[in-house]
Amino acid sequence: MADSMASGLDFYQGWERYQDLLIQAISDLTPEQLNYRTADHLRSIGETVRHIIGARARWLHFVLGFDGPALVELGRWDRDDMPERTSQELTEGLRSSWAVLRDALAGWTSADLAVMVPNVDPDPGEPEEFTRQWVIWHLIEHDLHHGGEITQTLGTQGLSGADI
């Protein structure tokens, strides 16, 4: 019974620390540094951060049902026709998308994480619905994957990334 009373944030404590490390790694990057990429066909650091923000916002809005024009706007940040962003804007995008996640997790119990949410646009073979817990894990693995890309790209330039 005690398990059902713990918040979702209790289950995913390390994610906030990783968020802080990612912000620390990009917060002072110049526009030139945000354009670093490990290969011409791969995203730049700035594009990768925009992708993290955009994906978070879309999952929060369209799948988990969080409302608000700010999430809709953040969900567009990684579109091809969107402008580049400064390190300050990217930091704010990470913080504001994380704030929605953090508040949700702080209010959800393990029972709330088991709630099913519809897959609003399933690809062939995908399930019609997910648990909130699956969505949260998907966002964590997405952050970790792309945060690793950012860290590797920074490392190739002699800069520090998310030092875990």
PDB file of C-alpha atoms in Angstrom:
ATOM      1  CA  MET A   1       0.000   0.000   0.000  1.00  0.00           C
ATOM      2  CA  ALA A   2       2.786   2.459   0.803  1.00  0.00           C
ATOM      3  CA  ASP A   3       4.019   2.071  -2.781  1.00  0.00           C
ATOM      4  CA  SER A   4       0.792   3.569  -4.142  1.00  0.00           C
ATOM      5  CA  MET A   5       1.339   6.671  -2.000  1.00  0.00           C
ATOM      6  CA  ALA A   6       4.808   7.508  -3.329  1.00  0.00           C
ATOM      7  CA  SER A   7       4.889  10.100  -6.097  1.00  0.00           C
ATOM      8  CA  GLY A   8       6.097   9.405  -9.607  1.00  0.00           C
ATOM      9  CA  LEU A   9       8.927  11.830  -8.939  1.00  0.00           C
ATOM     10  CA  ASP A  10      10.167   9.438  -6.227  1.00  0.00           C
ATOM     11  CA  PHE A  11      10.522   6.729  -8.884  1.00  0.00           C
ATOM     12  CA  TYR A  12      12.406   8.923 -11.347  1.00  0.00           C
ATOM     13  CA  GLN A  13      14.650  10.997  -9.052  1.00  0.00           C
ATOM     14  CA  GLY A  14      17.729  10.839 -11.269  1.00  0.00           C
ATOM     15  CA  TRP A  15      15.979  12.396 -14.246  1.00  0.00           C
ATOM     16  CA  GLU A  16      15.948  15.856 -12.680  1.00  0.00           C
ATOM     17  CA  ARG A  17      19.685  15.604 -11.976  1.00  0.00           C
ATOM     18  CA  TYR A  18      20.287  14.629 -15.605  1.00  0.00           C
ATOM     19  CA  GLN A  19      18.165  17.580 -16.708  1.00  0.00           C
ATOM     20  CA  ASP A  20      20.378  19.897 -14.633  1.00  0.00           C
ATOM     21  CA  LEU A  21      23.563  18.399 -16.118  1.00  0.00           C
ATOM     22  CA  LEU A  22      22.232  18.860 -19.645  1.00  0.00           C
ATOM     23  CA  ILE A  23      21.325  22.483 -18.928  1.00  0.00           C
ATOM     24  CA  GLN A  24      24.751  23.070 -17.419  1.00  0.00           C
ATOM     25  CA  ALA A  25      26.394  21.626 -20.540  1.00  0.00           C
ATOM     26  CA  ILE A  26      24.553  23.904 -22.993  1.00  0.00           C
ATOM     27  CA  SER A  27      23.767  27.061 -21.015  1.00  0.00           C
ATOM     28  CA  ASP A  28      26.862  29.019 -22.035  1.00  0.00           C
ATOM     29  CA  LEU A  29      27.333  27.742 -25.582  1.00  0.00           C
ATOM     30  CA  THR A  30      27.798  30.308 -28.315  1.00  0.00           C
ATOM     31  CA  PRO A  31      25.792  30.170 -31.557  1.00  0.00           C
ATOM     32  CA  GLU A  32      28.877  28.695 -33.240  1.00  0.00           C
ATOM     33  CA  GLN A  33      29.151  25.967 -30.595  1.00  0.00           C
ATOM     34  CA  LEU A  34      25.431  25.178 -30.872  1.00  0.00           C
ATOM     35  CA  ASN A  35      26.080  24.477 -34.561  1.00  0.00           C
ATOM     36  CA  TYR A  36      28.716  21.806 -33.837  1.00  0.00           C
ATOM     37  CA  ARG A  37      27.837  18.382 -35.218  1.00  0.00           C
ATOM     38  CA  THR A  38      29.811  15.156 -35.467  1.00  0.00           C
ATOM     39  CA  ALA A  39      28.899  14.627 -39.131  1.00  0.00           C
ATOM     40  CA  ASP A  40      27.190  16.685 -41.812  1.00  0.00           C
ATOM     41  CA  HIS A  41      24.157  14.381 -41.907  1.00  0.00           C
ATOM     42  CA  LEU A  42      23.577  14.489 -38.125  1.00  0.00           C
ATOM     43  CA  ARG A  43      21.823  17.123 -36.035  1.00  0.00           C
ATOM     44  CA  SER A  44      23.807  19.955 -34.527  1.00  0.00           C
ATOM     45  CA  ILE A  45      23.854  20.432 -30.758  1.00  0.00           C
ATOM     46  CA  GLY A  46      21.210  23.155 -31.025  1.00  0.00           C
ATOM     47  CA  GLU A  47      19.014  21.027 -33.285  1.00  0.00           C
ATOM     48  CA  THR A  48      19.318  18.102 -30.883  1.00  0.00           C
ATOM     49  CA  VAL A  49      18.308  20.202 -27.874  1.00  0.00           C
ATOM     50  CA  ARG A  50      15.374  21.606 -29.871  1.00  0.00           C
ATOM     51  CA  HIS A  51      14.404  18.017 -30.690  1.00  0.00           C
ATOM     52  CA  ILE A  52      14.452  17.008 -27.009  1.00  0.00           C
ATOM     53  CA  ILE A  53      12.234  19.984 -26.164  1.00  0.00           C
ATOM     54  CA  GLY A  54       9.891  19.441 -29.103  1.00  0.00           C
ATOM     55  CA  ALA A  55       9.426  15.745 -28.410  1.00  0.00           C
ATOM     56  CA  ARG A  56       8.761  16.340 -24.710  1.00  0.00           C
ATOM     57  CA  ALA A  57       6.176  18.999 -25.490  1.00  0.00           C
ATOM     58  CA  ARG A  58       4.370  16.878 -28.098  1.00  0.00           C
ATOM     59  CA  TRP A  59       4.148  13.832 -25.812  1.00  0.00           C
ATOM     60  CA  LEU A  60       2.982  16.025 -22.935  1.00  0.00           C
ATOM     61  CA  HIS A  61       0.348  17.779 -25.007  1.00  0.00           C
ATOM     62  CA  PHE A  62      -0.923  15.230 -27.476  1.00  0.00           C
ATOM     63  CA  VAL A  63      -0.568  11.989 -25.505  1.00  0.00           C
ATOM     64  CA  LEU A  64      -0.634  12.924 -21.823  1.00  0.00           C
ATOM     65  CA  GLY A  65      -3.194  15.687 -22.417  1.00  0.00           C
ATOM     66  CA  PHE A  66      -1.484  18.671 -20.826  1.00  0.00           C
ATOM     67  CA  ASP A  67      -2.913  21.838 -22.273  1.00  0.00           C
ATOM     68  CA  GLY A  68      -1.493  25.212 -23.048  1.00  0.00           C
ATOM     69  CA  PRO A  69      -0.196  27.290 -25.915  1.00  0.00           C
ATOM     70  CA  ALA A  70       3.360  27.162 -24.548  1.00  0.00           C
ATOM     71  CA  LEU A  71       3.493  23.374 -25.013  1.00  0.00           C
ATOM     72  CA  VAL A  72       2.063  23.633 -28.524  1.00  0.00           C
ATOM     73  CA  GLU A  73       4.720  26.212 -29.413  1.00  0.00           C
ATOM     74  CA  LEU A  74       7.555  24.205 -27.837  1.00  0.00           C
ATOM     75  CA  GLY A  75       6.322  21.159 -29.746  1.00  0.00           C
ATOM     76  CA  ARG A  76       7.163  22.965 -32.982  1.00  0.00           C
ATOM     77  CA  TRP A  77      10.711  23.947 -32.060  1.00  0.00           C
ATOM     78  CA  ASP A  78      12.335  21.034 -33.887  1.00  0.00           C
ATOM     79  CA  ARG A  79      10.505  21.568 -37.161  1.00  0.00           C
ATOM     80  CA  ASP A  80      12.729  22.275 -40.179  1.00  0.00           C
ATOM     81  CA  ASP A  81      11.262  25.740 -40.740  1.00  0.00           C
ATOM     82  CA  MET A  82      11.819  26.931 -37.167  1.00  0.00           C
ATOM     83  CA  PRO A  83      14.598  29.374 -36.277  1.00  0.00           C
ATOM     84  CA  GLU A  84      17.769  28.491 -34.435  1.00  0.00           C
ATOM     85  CA  ARG A  85      17.641  29.251 -30.715  1.00  0.00           C
ATOM     86  CA  THR A  86      20.203  30.775 -28.374  1.00  0.00           C
ATOM     87  CA  SER A  87      21.596  28.776 -25.464  1.00  0.00           C
ATOM     88  CA  GLN A  88      19.421  30.900 -23.163  1.00  0.00           C
ATOM     89  CA  GLU A  89      16.278  30.052 -25.152  1.00  0.00           C
ATOM     90  CA  LEU A  90      17.201  26.358 -25.231  1.00  0.00           C
ATOM     91  CA  THR A  91      17.841  26.378 -21.490  1.00  0.00           C
ATOM     92  CA  GLU A  92      14.445  27.986 -20.915  1.00  0.00           C
ATOM     93  CA  GLY A  93      12.773  25.442 -23.233  1.00  0.00           C
ATOM     94  CA  LEU A  94      14.333  22.574 -21.286  1.00  0.00           C
ATOM     95  CA  ARG A  95      13.308  24.137 -17.982  1.00  0.00           C
ATOM     96  CA  SER A  96       9.725  24.880 -18.991  1.00  0.00           C
ATOM     97  CA  SER A  97       9.122  21.444 -20.533  1.00  0.00           C
ATOM     98  CA  TRP A  98      10.731  19.821 -17.481  1.00  0.00           C
ATOM     99  CA  ALA A  99       8.522  21.876 -15.126  1.00  0.00           C
ATOM    100  CA  VAL A 100       5.404  20.294 -16.648  1.00  0.00           C
ATOM    101  CA  LEU A 101       6.934  16.826 -16.319  1.00  0.00           C
ATOM    102  CA  ARG A 102       8.128  17.459 -12.780  1.00  0.00           C
ATOM    103  CA  ASP A 103       4.738  18.761 -11.636  1.00  0.00           C
ATOM    104  CA  ALA A 104       2.961  15.796 -13.222  1.00  0.00           C
ATOM    105  CA  LEU A 105       5.334  13.286 -11.644  1.00  0.00           C
ATOM    106  CA  ALA A 106       5.100  14.986  -8.250  1.00  0.00           C
ATOM    107  CA  GLY A 107       1.325  14.573  -8.340  1.00  0.00           C
ATOM    108  CA  TRP A 108       1.139  11.051  -9.739  1.00  0.00           C
ATOM    109  CA  THR A 109       1.240   7.914  -7.614  1.00  0.00           C
ATOM    110  CA  SER A 110       2.264   4.515  -8.935  1.00  0.00           C
ATOM    111  CA  ALA A 111      -1.438   3.880  -9.601  1.00  0.00           C
ATOM    112  CA  ASP A 112      -1.601   7.080 -11.668  1.00  0.00           C
ATOM    113  CA  LEU A 113       1.409   5.930 -13.683  1.00  0.00           C
ATOM    114  CA  ALA A 114      -0.531   2.782 -14.589  1.00  0.00           C
ATOM    115  CA  VAL A 115      -3.343   4.809 -16.188  1.00  0.00           C
ATOM    116  CA  MET A 116      -3.751   4.098 -19.897  1.00  0.00           C
ATOM    117  CA  VAL A 117      -3.581   6.995 -22.373  1.00  0.00           C
ATOM    118  CA  PRO A 118      -4.521   6.780 -26.051  1.00  0.00           C
ATOM    119  CA  ASN A 119      -1.897   6.656 -28.785  1.00  0.00           C
ATOM    120  CA  VAL A 120      -3.271   9.587 -30.793  1.00  0.00           C
ATOM    121  CA  ASP A 121      -1.443   8.704 -34.014  1.00  0.00           C
ATOM    122  CA  PRO A 122      -0.334   5.069 -33.945  1.00  0.00           C
ATOM    123  CA  ASP A 123       2.022   3.799 -36.609  1.00  0.00           C
ATOM    124  CA  PRO A 124       1.288   0.326 -37.970  1.00  0.00           C
ATOM    125  CA  GLY A 125       2.007  -2.250 -35.284  1.00  0.00           C
ATOM    126  CA  GLU A 126       1.983   0.279 -32.432  1.00  0.00           C
ATOM    127  CA  PRO A 127      -0.420  -0.169 -29.544  1.00  0.00           C
ATOM    128  CA  GLU A 128      -3.650   1.809 -29.429  1.00  0.00           C
ATOM    129  CA  GLU A 129      -2.762   3.045 -25.944  1.00  0.00           C
ATOM    130  CA  PHE A 130       0.152   3.348 -23.531  1.00  0.00           C
ATOM    131  CA  THR A 131       0.484   3.574 -19.772  1.00  0.00           C
ATOM    132  CA  ARG A 132       1.668   6.909 -18.436  1.00  0.00           C
ATOM    133  CA  GLN A 133       4.636   4.992 -17.054  1.00  0.00           C
ATOM    134  CA  TRP A 134       5.584   3.833 -20.579  1.00  0.00           C
ATOM    135  CA  VAL A 135       5.370   7.415 -21.874  1.00  0.00           C
ATOM    136  CA  ILE A 136       7.561   8.677 -19.024  1.00  0.00           C
ATOM    137  CA  TRP A 137      10.141   5.943 -19.643  1.00  0.00           C
ATOM    138  CA  HIS A 138      10.086   6.752 -23.358  1.00  0.00           C
ATOM    139  CA  LEU A 139      10.813  10.416 -22.597  1.00  0.00           C
ATOM    140  CA  ILE A 140      13.632   9.449 -20.222  1.00  0.00           C
ATOM    141  CA  GLU A 141      15.295   7.173 -22.772  1.00  0.00           C
ATOM    142  CA  HIS A 142      14.855   9.881 -25.403  1.00  0.00           C
ATOM    143  CA  ASP A 143      16.534  12.477 -23.157  1.00  0.00           C
ATOM    144  CA  LEU A 144      19.370  10.071 -22.340  1.00  0.00           C
ATOM    145  CA  HIS A 145      19.948   9.085 -25.959  1.00  0.00           C
ATOM    146  CA  HIS A 146      20.070  12.602 -27.314  1.00  0.00           C
ATOM    147  CA  GLY A 147      21.847  13.978 -24.240  1.00  0.00           C
ATOM    148  CA  GLY A 148      24.560  11.404 -24.969  1.00  0.00           C
ATOM    149  CA  GLU A 149      24.796  12.690 -28.543  1.00  0.00           C
ATOM    150  CA  ILE A 150      25.175  16.247 -27.242  1.00  0.00           C
ATOM    151  CA  THR A 151      27.853  15.159 -24.775  1.00  0.00           C
ATOM    152  CA  GLN A 152      29.760  13.257 -27.451  1.00  0.00           C
ATOM    153  CA  THR A 153      29.606  16.190 -29.863  1.00  0.00           C
ATOM    154  CA  LEU A 154      30.831  18.580 -27.183  1.00  0.00           C
ATOM    155  CA  GLY A 155      33.628  16.134 -26.336  1.00  0.00           C
ATOM    156  CA  THR A 156      34.813  16.046 -29.942  1.00  0.00           C
ATOM    157  CA  GLN A 157      35.303  19.800 -29.624  1.00  0.00           C
ATOM    158  CA  GLY A 158      37.154  19.589 -26.306  1.00  0.00           C
ATOM    159  CA  LEU A 159      34.146  20.824 -24.320  1.00  0.00           C
ATOM    160  CA  SER A 160      32.405  19.229 -21.329  1.00  0.00           C
ATOM    161  CA  GLY A 161      29.019  17.623 -21.710  1.00  0.00           C
ATOM    162  CA  ALA A 162      26.582  16.159 -19.217  1.00  0.00           C
ATOM    163  CA  ASP A 163      29.156  14.757 -16.794  1.00  0.00           C
ATOM    164  CA  ILE A 164      27.410  11.851 -15.142  1.00  0.00           C
TER     165      ILE A 164
END
